[in-house]
Amino acid sequence: MSMQSSISHYSDQIKQAVVDKQLLQIAGNQSKVPLYEDAQLLSIADHTGIVSYDPAELVVTVKAGTKLSDLSAALAENNQMLGFEPPEYGDSTIGGTYACALTGPSRPFRGGLRDFVLGTQLIDGQGREMRFGGKMLKNVAGYDVSRMLCGSKGSLALVTELSLKVLPLLEEQTYSIPMPEGEAILLMNKMQGTSLPLTGCAYFEGKFYYRVAGEHPTQDNRVEVTACSNDVWKTLNPFQPKLAEGEKLWRLDVESTNPAIENTIAVGMGGTRRWVASKNKPNHPYVTLWQSRFAPRNNDKPCVQRIKAGLKDVFDPHHIFKDL
Amino acid sequence: MDVIQALEEALNKNCILSSEEACRPYECDGLSAYRQKPLAVALPEDVEQVKQVLRICKAHNTPVITRGSGTGLAGGTLPLENSVILGLSKLNKILQIDPLQRTAIVQPGVRNIQVSDAAAKYGLYYAPDPSSQVACSIGGNVAENSGGVHCLKYGLTVHNVTSLTVLDMDGEIIRFDEKDDGIDLLALLNGSEGLLGVIVEIKLKLIPKPEAAQLVMAAFNSVKACADAVTSVLKQGIVPAGLEMMDKFSIQAAEDFAKVGYPVEAAALLLCEVDGSHDQVKVDAQRVADILTQNGAYEIRVSQNEKERIELWQGRKNAFPAVGRYSPDYYCMDGTIPRSKLAYVLDEIDKLSEKYGLKVANVFHAGDGNLHPLILYDANKPGELEETEKFGQEILKLCVDVGGTITGEHGVGVEKLDSMCHQYPQAELEIFHGIKNVFDSSGLLNPGKAIPTLHRCAELGHMHVHNNQLPHPELERF
């Protein structure tokens, strides 16, 4: 299907859903969110391919159904990469990654997914095609709808195309030091305040891991430091640990200096992310239940709930996109 | 009781200005071509007083225009005749610097440079550095999503704000944090030009000061060769901390003014700064110099120490006032374009310059495609400002036509409302109005800025009427 015809096909499906009062669930390759029975599938999985890519512009424009693996491979051919290191849950698409606002270990250093979004093409809940933002690294014309929709999980609009900033592919080296969790949290914060070109800081299975990019001073002046493979970052991103019977995996977003939290099995993103395995929900303001499937947090204050509900009405006045 | 009396009663008398003379300094921001005296100026001393101002203005149905240092270049804080200016300059405290967490919590009236100054003793700084950083306030930076010379590598304001506390028109406090789930409202508030809420507290990311920085200056015989060289640097995996380009006129003006030894005969000058660890900078500076030479630079200078680096920047940093000496007035534009279109766009600007009979100097952030053409004019000559504005709009239209945008870092304000009609079709504008309505249903926060009315765009001829039928006839337009 040509791009234009497939866009009108999506637009028609949405307009029909309005007429039929049919709830639609937008999905790509369904690697992250299950299909719900009360909604009809609106699949973006076939809408794939790179629309434009000029390495010297540091910008790629890609259709939302494109697999992360295909996109990363195309960028790697030009020694470039997605700076936010998206997690791969199995044929994950760039659209789904954007919808869930997923970012890897480099977030504190290079920024999260939202920091790389420049523009979107989308279809709203009335079937209207629109473009927000653009392909420029700097653009402050109008409200930043493209970045705002990051994390909206398909609840406001069908995003069909994304323009993203890309970065040069870097050579990276990982090091590890065995130490207790509390000490590791302190050390990773101290190191992030130095000019060492870090791109990852984590604590996992008794070791503090850190990753350095490009030319950097020798690390053997630290006690017990070992150079190791970069694979640990793949283990932590996506983090899918084996849990004991009855335990659940919780994702906590905290300040980087937050002291060690009970039942933590991994610390990521320079200390700002804590993975907790426990039966009960940890008592913390920013907790998400993170089984292999994603669950919403739903703990917004009433004023924020009101804003989000208002935005839902603006983008999807007939409420045909399923809220996830 | 009128709104001024109510404000005077609620706040200290010295926090409310209403006389002709006292209001005069607030009649414009950095875009002084547009002026309007406000009804009054409120200068609250704490968040509680900001709340009171908002509640009183809401009760009196009086528009509120929030203002920081007033350095904006697009008329974003231009008063309305019946409006109150809410000046936040007294909310100027750095509330906390956490060196271990590398964050600063500040009030909106804090000047940009003060954050870096306060963080310097910990070896940290706040990265976004608009050229006006000595004067501009952080609140305004957030409202405009300000950029600067270093944003190719270190990002805009939106990339460096981790939390915002905002008051809505009812005076209710709302907090937006990067840790929030779902829709990214924090991103939406950045660059919203004071239309969605009044920012009263900001948490900023601080980063370590780079160990070293080196500046490579390169002179070219043609603009195209210079533009191609920029492309080569980026293609070969180097992300410079700054990448600035100047045309012949700007080089001459800057050299004449700052006397830093720029090659005045060059058609284009490139300033490329690399920063990071000592080891990395050494490697990168040499690579940049090699790439630029291979791409036709006929003269290269690499700063050998900090003094030389700062000196070489002086010409570029003073380029605007330097060009200003050649003309009574100048008008600074702000569009962005894909780098591949640089030579073409500069050529077209030259043609427009001839058409309007107005001289243009080009200084721009070549790394991110952000152009700042300076149009020289004389406001005392009847009609010349109007011609200049038309010229400026044609430049912005050109930017959109080659795939760029009408503003990279100055914002829309009142200046680019017409150009917004060129960049965004009606459906998108309707969404923008919808967003505004969600946050501020009273429409009292900075009305008439940033987002053009559908009426305005229709008058400019961008509403397409098909078969004599208006789209969405239910909307009130004329």
GROMACS .gro file of C-alpha atoms in nm, chain A residues 19-322:
model
  304
   19VAL     CA    1  -1.991   0.633   1.325
   20ASP     CA    2  -2.008   0.281   1.471
   21LYS     CA    3  -1.915   0.401   1.821
   22GLN     CA    4  -1.644   0.131   1.811
   23LEU     CA    5  -1.352   0.146   2.056
   24LEU     CA    6  -1.013   0.108   1.883
   25GLN     CA    7  -0.689  -0.014   2.032
   26ILE     CA    8  -0.378   0.102   1.851
   27ALA     CA    9  -0.102  -0.159   1.843
   28GLY     CA   10   0.218  -0.238   1.657
   29ASN     CA   11   0.372  -0.579   1.705
   30GLN     CA   12   0.209  -0.619   2.047
   31SER     CA   13   0.536  -0.677   2.229
   32LYS     CA   14   0.438  -0.467   2.529
   33VAL     CA   15   0.066  -0.427   2.575
   34PRO     CA   16  -0.193  -0.708   2.548
   35LEU     CA   17  -0.496  -0.672   2.323
   36TYR     CA   18  -0.812  -0.595   2.516
   37GLU     CA   19  -1.134  -0.766   2.423
   38ASP     CA   20  -1.352  -0.458   2.443
   39ALA     CA   21  -1.164  -0.287   2.158
   40GLN     CA   22  -1.105  -0.352   1.792
   41LEU     CA   23  -0.743  -0.367   1.679
   42LEU     CA   24  -0.608  -0.072   1.482
   43SER     CA   25  -0.277  -0.216   1.369
   44ILE     CA   26   0.012   0.008   1.269
   45ALA     CA   27   0.240  -0.295   1.220
   46ASP     CA   28   0.238  -0.279   0.839
   47HIS     CA   29   0.313   0.090   0.826
   48THR     CA   30   0.690   0.049   0.806
   49GLY     CA   31   0.996   0.205   0.652
   50ILE     CA   32   1.224   0.504   0.669
   51VAL     CA   33   1.063   0.808   0.506
   52SER     CA   34   1.374   1.024   0.496
   53TYR     CA   35   1.719   1.006   0.643
   54ASP     CA   36   2.013   1.234   0.579
   55PRO     CA   37   2.291   1.142   0.824
   56ALA     CA   38   2.441   1.492   0.809
   57GLU     CA   39   2.114   1.642   0.935
   58LEU     CA   40   2.123   1.407   1.237
   59VAL     CA   41   1.752   1.344   1.178
   60VAL     CA   42   1.558   1.037   1.068
   61THR     CA   43   1.189   1.028   0.977
   62VAL     CA   44   1.034   0.686   1.013
   63LYS     CA   45   0.690   0.527   0.993
   64ALA     CA   46   0.559   0.422   1.330
   65GLY     CA   47   0.534   0.047   1.259
   66THR     CA   48   0.905   0.018   1.174
   67LYS     CA   49   1.086  -0.236   1.388
   68LEU     CA   50   1.352  -0.097   1.620
   69SER     CA   51   1.595  -0.356   1.487
   70ASP     CA   52   1.546  -0.239   1.127
   71LEU     CA   53   1.577   0.125   1.221
   72SER     CA   54   1.889   0.070   1.431
   73ALA     CA   55   2.049  -0.132   1.149
   74ALA     CA   56   1.984   0.145   0.895
   75LEU     CA   57   2.136   0.402   1.129
   76ALA     CA   58   2.435   0.180   1.210
   77GLU     CA   59   2.521   0.165   0.839
   78ASN     CA   60   2.595   0.535   0.872
   79ASN     CA   61   2.766   0.499   1.210
   80GLN     CA   62   2.467   0.651   1.387
   81MET     CA   63   2.225   0.534   1.654
   82LEU     CA   64   1.914   0.612   1.854
   83GLY     CA   65   2.064   0.795   2.148
   84PHE     CA   66   1.794   0.682   2.393
   85GLU     CA   67   1.878   0.309   2.362
   86PRO     CA   68   1.521   0.176   2.338
   87PRO     CA   69   1.451  -0.163   2.497
   88GLU     CA   70   1.372  -0.451   2.261
   89TYR     CA   71   1.079  -0.663   2.383
   90GLY     CA   72   1.063  -0.868   2.063
   91ASP     CA   73   0.997  -0.703   1.726
   92SER     CA   74   0.921  -0.381   1.913
   93THR     CA   75   0.827  -0.091   1.690
   94ILE     CA   76   0.944   0.267   1.715
   95GLY     CA   77   0.580   0.377   1.746
   96GLY     CA   78   0.516   0.150   2.045
   97THR     CA   79   0.840   0.258   2.208
   98TYR     CA   80   0.730   0.621   2.170
   99ALA     CA   81   0.378   0.547   2.289
  100CYS     CA   82   0.520   0.389   2.606
  101ALA     CA   83   0.803   0.648   2.642
  102LEU     CA   84   1.068   0.379   2.681
  103THR     CA   85   1.428   0.472   2.726
  104GLY     CA   86   1.749   0.290   2.808
  105PRO     CA   87   2.036   0.332   3.055
  106SER     CA   88   2.178   0.640   2.883
  107ARG     CA   89   1.884   0.859   2.982
  108PRO     CA   90   2.065   1.069   3.246
  109PHE     CA   91   2.351   1.131   3.006
  110ARG     CA   92   2.206   1.171   2.659
  111GLY     CA   93   1.836   1.216   2.740
  112GLY     CA   94   1.524   1.003   2.716
  113LEU     CA   95   1.312   0.924   2.412
  114ARG     CA   96   1.114   1.249   2.448
  115ASP     CA   97   1.440   1.441   2.422
  116PHE     CA   98   1.497   1.301   2.072
  117VAL     CA   99   1.145   1.359   1.933
  118LEU     CA  100   1.128   1.642   1.680
  119GLY     CA  101   0.801   1.593   1.501
  120THR     CA  102   0.506   1.365   1.439
  121GLN     CA  103   0.247   1.296   1.178
  122LEU     CA  104  -0.076   1.176   1.332
  123ILE     CA  105  -0.444   1.113   1.284
  124ASP     CA  106  -0.671   1.241   1.558
  125GLY     CA  107  -0.993   1.088   1.687
  126GLN     CA  108  -1.190   1.259   1.413
  127GLY     CA  109  -0.976   1.102   1.142
  128ARG     CA  110  -0.795   1.425   1.062
  129GLU     CA  111  -0.435   1.400   0.939
  130MET     CA  112  -0.199   1.644   1.103
  131ARG     CA  113   0.166   1.726   1.153
  132PHE     CA  114   0.324   1.877   1.460
  133GLY     CA  115   0.683   1.985   1.513
  134GLY     CA  116   0.909   1.910   1.221
  135LYS     CA  117   1.249   1.776   1.129
  136MET     CA  118   1.450   2.053   1.286
  137LEU     CA  119   1.659   2.022   1.600
  138LYS     CA  120   1.532   2.363   1.709
  139ASN     CA  121   1.167   2.454   1.664
  140VAL     CA  122   0.950   2.647   1.906
  141ALA     CA  123   0.651   2.724   1.681
  142GLY     CA  124   0.330   2.620   1.857
  143TYR     CA  125   0.279   2.389   2.153
  144ASP     CA  126   0.508   2.087   2.159
  145VAL     CA  127   0.245   1.826   2.077
  146SER     CA  128   0.501   1.576   1.945
  147ARG     CA  129   0.680   1.557   2.277
  148MET     CA  130   0.360   1.574   2.479
  149LEU     CA  131   0.224   1.258   2.313
  150CYS     CA  132   0.533   1.065   2.421
  151GLY     CA  133   0.395   0.819   2.676
  152SER     CA  134   0.031   0.864   2.570
  153LYS     CA  135   0.000   0.491   2.481
  154GLY     CA  136  -0.223   0.552   2.182
  155SER     CA  137  -0.496   0.708   2.389
  156LEU     CA  138  -0.510   1.043   2.210
  157ALA     CA  139  -0.418   0.987   1.847
  158LEU     CA  140  -0.275   0.740   1.598
  159VAL     CA  141   0.085   0.849   1.545
  160THR     CA  142   0.184   0.735   1.197
  161GLU     CA  143   0.527   0.891   1.156
  162LEU     CA  144   0.804   1.021   1.379
  163SER     CA  145   1.103   1.246   1.319
  164LEU     CA  146   1.386   1.177   1.561
  165LYS     CA  147   1.724   1.324   1.633
  166VAL     CA  148   2.001   1.067   1.593
  167LEU     CA  149   2.356   1.060   1.729
  168PRO     CA  150   2.692   0.928   1.614
  169LEU     CA  151   2.752   0.568   1.717
  170LEU     CA  152   3.005   0.567   1.997
  171GLU     CA  153   3.260   0.317   2.112
  172GLU     CA  154   3.183   0.230   2.470
  173GLN     CA  155   3.359   0.039   2.745
  174THR     CA  156   3.193  -0.100   3.057
  175TYR     CA  157   3.366  -0.141   3.393
  176SER     CA  158   3.248  -0.307   3.714
  177ILE     CA  159   3.338  -0.282   4.082
  178PRO     CA  160   3.194  -0.511   4.354
  179MET     CA  161   3.042  -0.310   4.642
  180PRO     CA  162   2.726  -0.274   4.854
  181GLU     CA  163   2.422  -0.101   4.698
  182GLY     CA  164   2.429   0.211   4.918
  183GLU     CA  165   2.793   0.276   4.836
  184ALA     CA  166   2.727   0.223   4.466
  185ILE     CA  167   2.444   0.479   4.468
  186LEU     CA  168   2.672   0.734   4.631
  187LEU     CA  169   2.961   0.660   4.398
  188MET     CA  170   2.751   0.675   4.082
  189ASN     CA  171   2.620   1.017   4.183
  190LYS     CA  172   2.970   1.142   4.258
  191MET     CA  173   3.101   1.013   3.926
  192GLN     CA  174   2.817   1.177   3.734
  193GLY     CA  175   2.940   1.508   3.870
  194THR     CA  176   3.281   1.463   3.706
  195SER     CA  177   3.388   1.511   3.346
  196LEU     CA  178   3.428   1.136   3.284
  197PRO     CA  179   3.222   1.076   2.964
  198LEU     CA  180   2.973   0.833   3.121
  199THR     CA  181   2.683   0.680   2.926
  200GLY     CA  182   2.557   0.434   3.188
  201CYS     CA  183   2.558   0.379   3.566
  202ALA     CA  184   2.385   0.082   3.730
  203TYR     CA  185   2.394  -0.157   4.024
  204PHE     CA  186   2.317  -0.521   3.965
  205GLU     CA  187   2.396  -0.847   4.150
  206GLY     CA  188   2.643  -0.690   4.389
  207LYS     CA  189   2.834  -0.487   4.137
  208PHE     CA  190   2.846  -0.125   4.037
  209TYR     CA  191   2.860  -0.103   3.657
  210TYR     CA  192   2.955   0.204   3.465
  211ARG     CA  193   3.003   0.265   3.096
  212VAL     CA  194   3.230   0.523   2.937
  213ALA     CA  195   3.223   0.649   2.578
  214GLY     CA  196   3.514   0.744   2.355
  215GLU     CA  197   3.855   0.858   2.473
  216HIS     CA  198   3.879   0.855   2.852
  217PRO     CA  199   4.135   0.832   3.132
  218THR     CA  200   4.248   0.486   3.238
  219GLN     CA  201   4.025   0.337   3.509
  220ASP     CA  202   4.272   0.105   3.681
  221ASN     CA  203   4.341   0.358   3.957
  222ARG     CA  204   4.013   0.249   4.119
  223VAL     CA  205   4.020  -0.048   4.356
  224GLU     CA  206   3.891  -0.380   4.215
  225VAL     CA  207   3.779  -0.226   3.886
  226THR     CA  208   3.739  -0.472   3.598
  227ALA     CA  209   3.675  -0.399   3.233
  228CYS     CA  210   3.380  -0.610   3.121
  229SER     CA  211   3.144  -0.673   2.831
  230ASN     CA  212   2.870  -0.426   2.741
  231ASP     CA  213   2.612  -0.705   2.763
  232VAL     CA  214   2.498  -0.610   3.113
  233TRP     CA  215   2.313  -0.311   2.964
  234LYS     CA  216   2.111  -0.548   2.748
  235THR     CA  217   2.025  -0.755   3.055
  236LEU     CA  218   1.901  -0.439   3.226
  237ASN     CA  219   1.724  -0.301   2.918
  238PRO     CA  220   1.466  -0.440   2.896
  239PHE     CA  221   1.493  -0.575   3.250
  240GLN     CA  222   1.305  -0.905   3.265
  241PRO     CA  223   1.424  -1.088   3.577
  242LYS     CA  224   1.302  -1.428   3.693
  243LEU     CA  225   1.087  -1.369   3.998
  244ALA     CA  226   0.995  -1.595   4.288
  245GLU     CA  227   0.639  -1.729   4.310
  246GLY     CA  228   0.394  -1.453   4.404
  247GLU     CA  229   0.645  -1.173   4.357
  248LYS     CA  230   0.582  -0.880   4.129
  249LEU     CA  231   0.822  -0.647   3.952
  250TRP     CA  232   0.785  -0.276   4.031
  251ARG     CA  233   0.952   0.012   3.856
  252LEU     CA  234   1.028   0.309   4.080
  253ASP     CA  235   1.132   0.650   3.949
  254VAL     CA  236   1.327   0.834   4.217
  255GLU     CA  237   1.586   1.106   4.266
  256SER     CA  238   1.930   0.972   4.182
  257THR     CA  239   2.049   1.014   4.540
  258ASN     CA  240   1.757   0.825   4.697
  259PRO     CA  241   1.908   0.578   4.948
  260ALA     CA  242   1.881   0.205   4.885
  261ILE     CA  243   1.519   0.084   4.879
  262GLU     CA  244   1.415  -0.248   5.029
  263ASN     CA  245   1.386  -0.547   4.789
  264THR     CA  246   1.566  -0.367   4.508
  265ILE     CA  247   1.708  -0.610   4.254
  266ALA     CA  248   1.858  -0.355   4.018
  267VAL     CA  249   1.940   0.013   4.012
  268GLY     CA  250   1.954   0.177   3.670
  269MET     CA  251   1.975   0.510   3.491
  270GLY     CA  252   2.235   0.665   3.715
  271GLY     CA  253   2.033   0.588   4.028
  272THR     CA  254   1.702   0.735   3.910
  273ARG     CA  255   1.542   0.399   3.841
  274ARG     CA  256   1.496   0.122   4.097
  275TRP     CA  257   1.358  -0.220   4.017
  276VAL     CA  258   1.189  -0.381   4.318
  277ALA     CA  259   1.069  -0.741   4.343
  278SER     CA  260   0.800  -0.777   4.609
  279LYS     CA  261   0.451  -0.908   4.671
  280ASN     CA  262   0.314  -0.571   4.771
  281LYS     CA  263   0.335  -0.233   4.606
  282PRO     CA  264   0.627  -0.034   4.747
  283ASN     CA  265   0.517   0.278   4.930
  284HIS     CA  266   0.653   0.541   4.695
  285PRO     CA  267   0.502   0.823   4.484
  286TYR     CA  268   0.628   0.707   4.146
  287VAL     CA  269   0.569   0.332   4.122
  288THR     CA  270   0.458   0.135   3.820
  289LEU     CA  271   0.365  -0.235   3.821
  290TRP     CA  272   0.600  -0.375   3.560
  291GLN     CA  273   0.515  -0.730   3.475
  292SER     CA  274   0.604  -0.838   3.124
  293ARG     CA  275   0.297  -0.631   3.035
  294PHE     CA  276   0.262  -0.263   3.115
  295ALA     CA  277   0.017  -0.132   3.368
  296PRO     CA  278  -0.071   0.235   3.412
  297ARG     CA  279   0.020   0.412   3.732
  298ASN     CA  280  -0.303   0.612   3.767
  299ASN     CA  281  -0.197   0.820   4.061
  300ASP     CA  282  -0.238   1.165   3.913
  301LYS     CA  283  -0.365   1.445   4.135
  302PRO     CA  284  -0.717   1.571   4.048
  303CYS     CA  285  -0.590   1.884   3.868
  304VAL     CA  286  -0.363   1.675   3.646
  305GLN     CA  287  -0.644   1.424   3.586
  306ARG     CA  288  -0.861   1.715   3.476
  307ILE     CA  289  -0.594   1.836   3.230
  308LYS     CA  290  -0.542   1.488   3.087
  309ALA     CA  291  -0.917   1.437   3.049
  310GLY     CA  292  -0.942   1.774   2.876
  311LEU     CA  293  -0.664   1.684   2.633
  312LYS     CA  294  -0.837   1.353   2.562
  313ASP     CA  295  -1.147   1.552   2.459
  314VAL     CA  296  -0.938   1.778   2.235
  315PHE     CA  297  -0.761   1.499   2.047
  316ASP     CA  298  -1.024   1.229   2.065
  317PRO     CA  299  -1.362   1.397   2.127
  318HIS     CA  300  -1.564   1.079   2.060
  319HIS     CA  301  -1.339   0.868   2.286
  320ILE     CA  302  -1.274   0.598   2.028
  321PHE     CA  303  -0.909   0.531   2.122
  322LYS     CA  304  -0.875   0.295   2.416
   0.00000   0.00000   0.00000
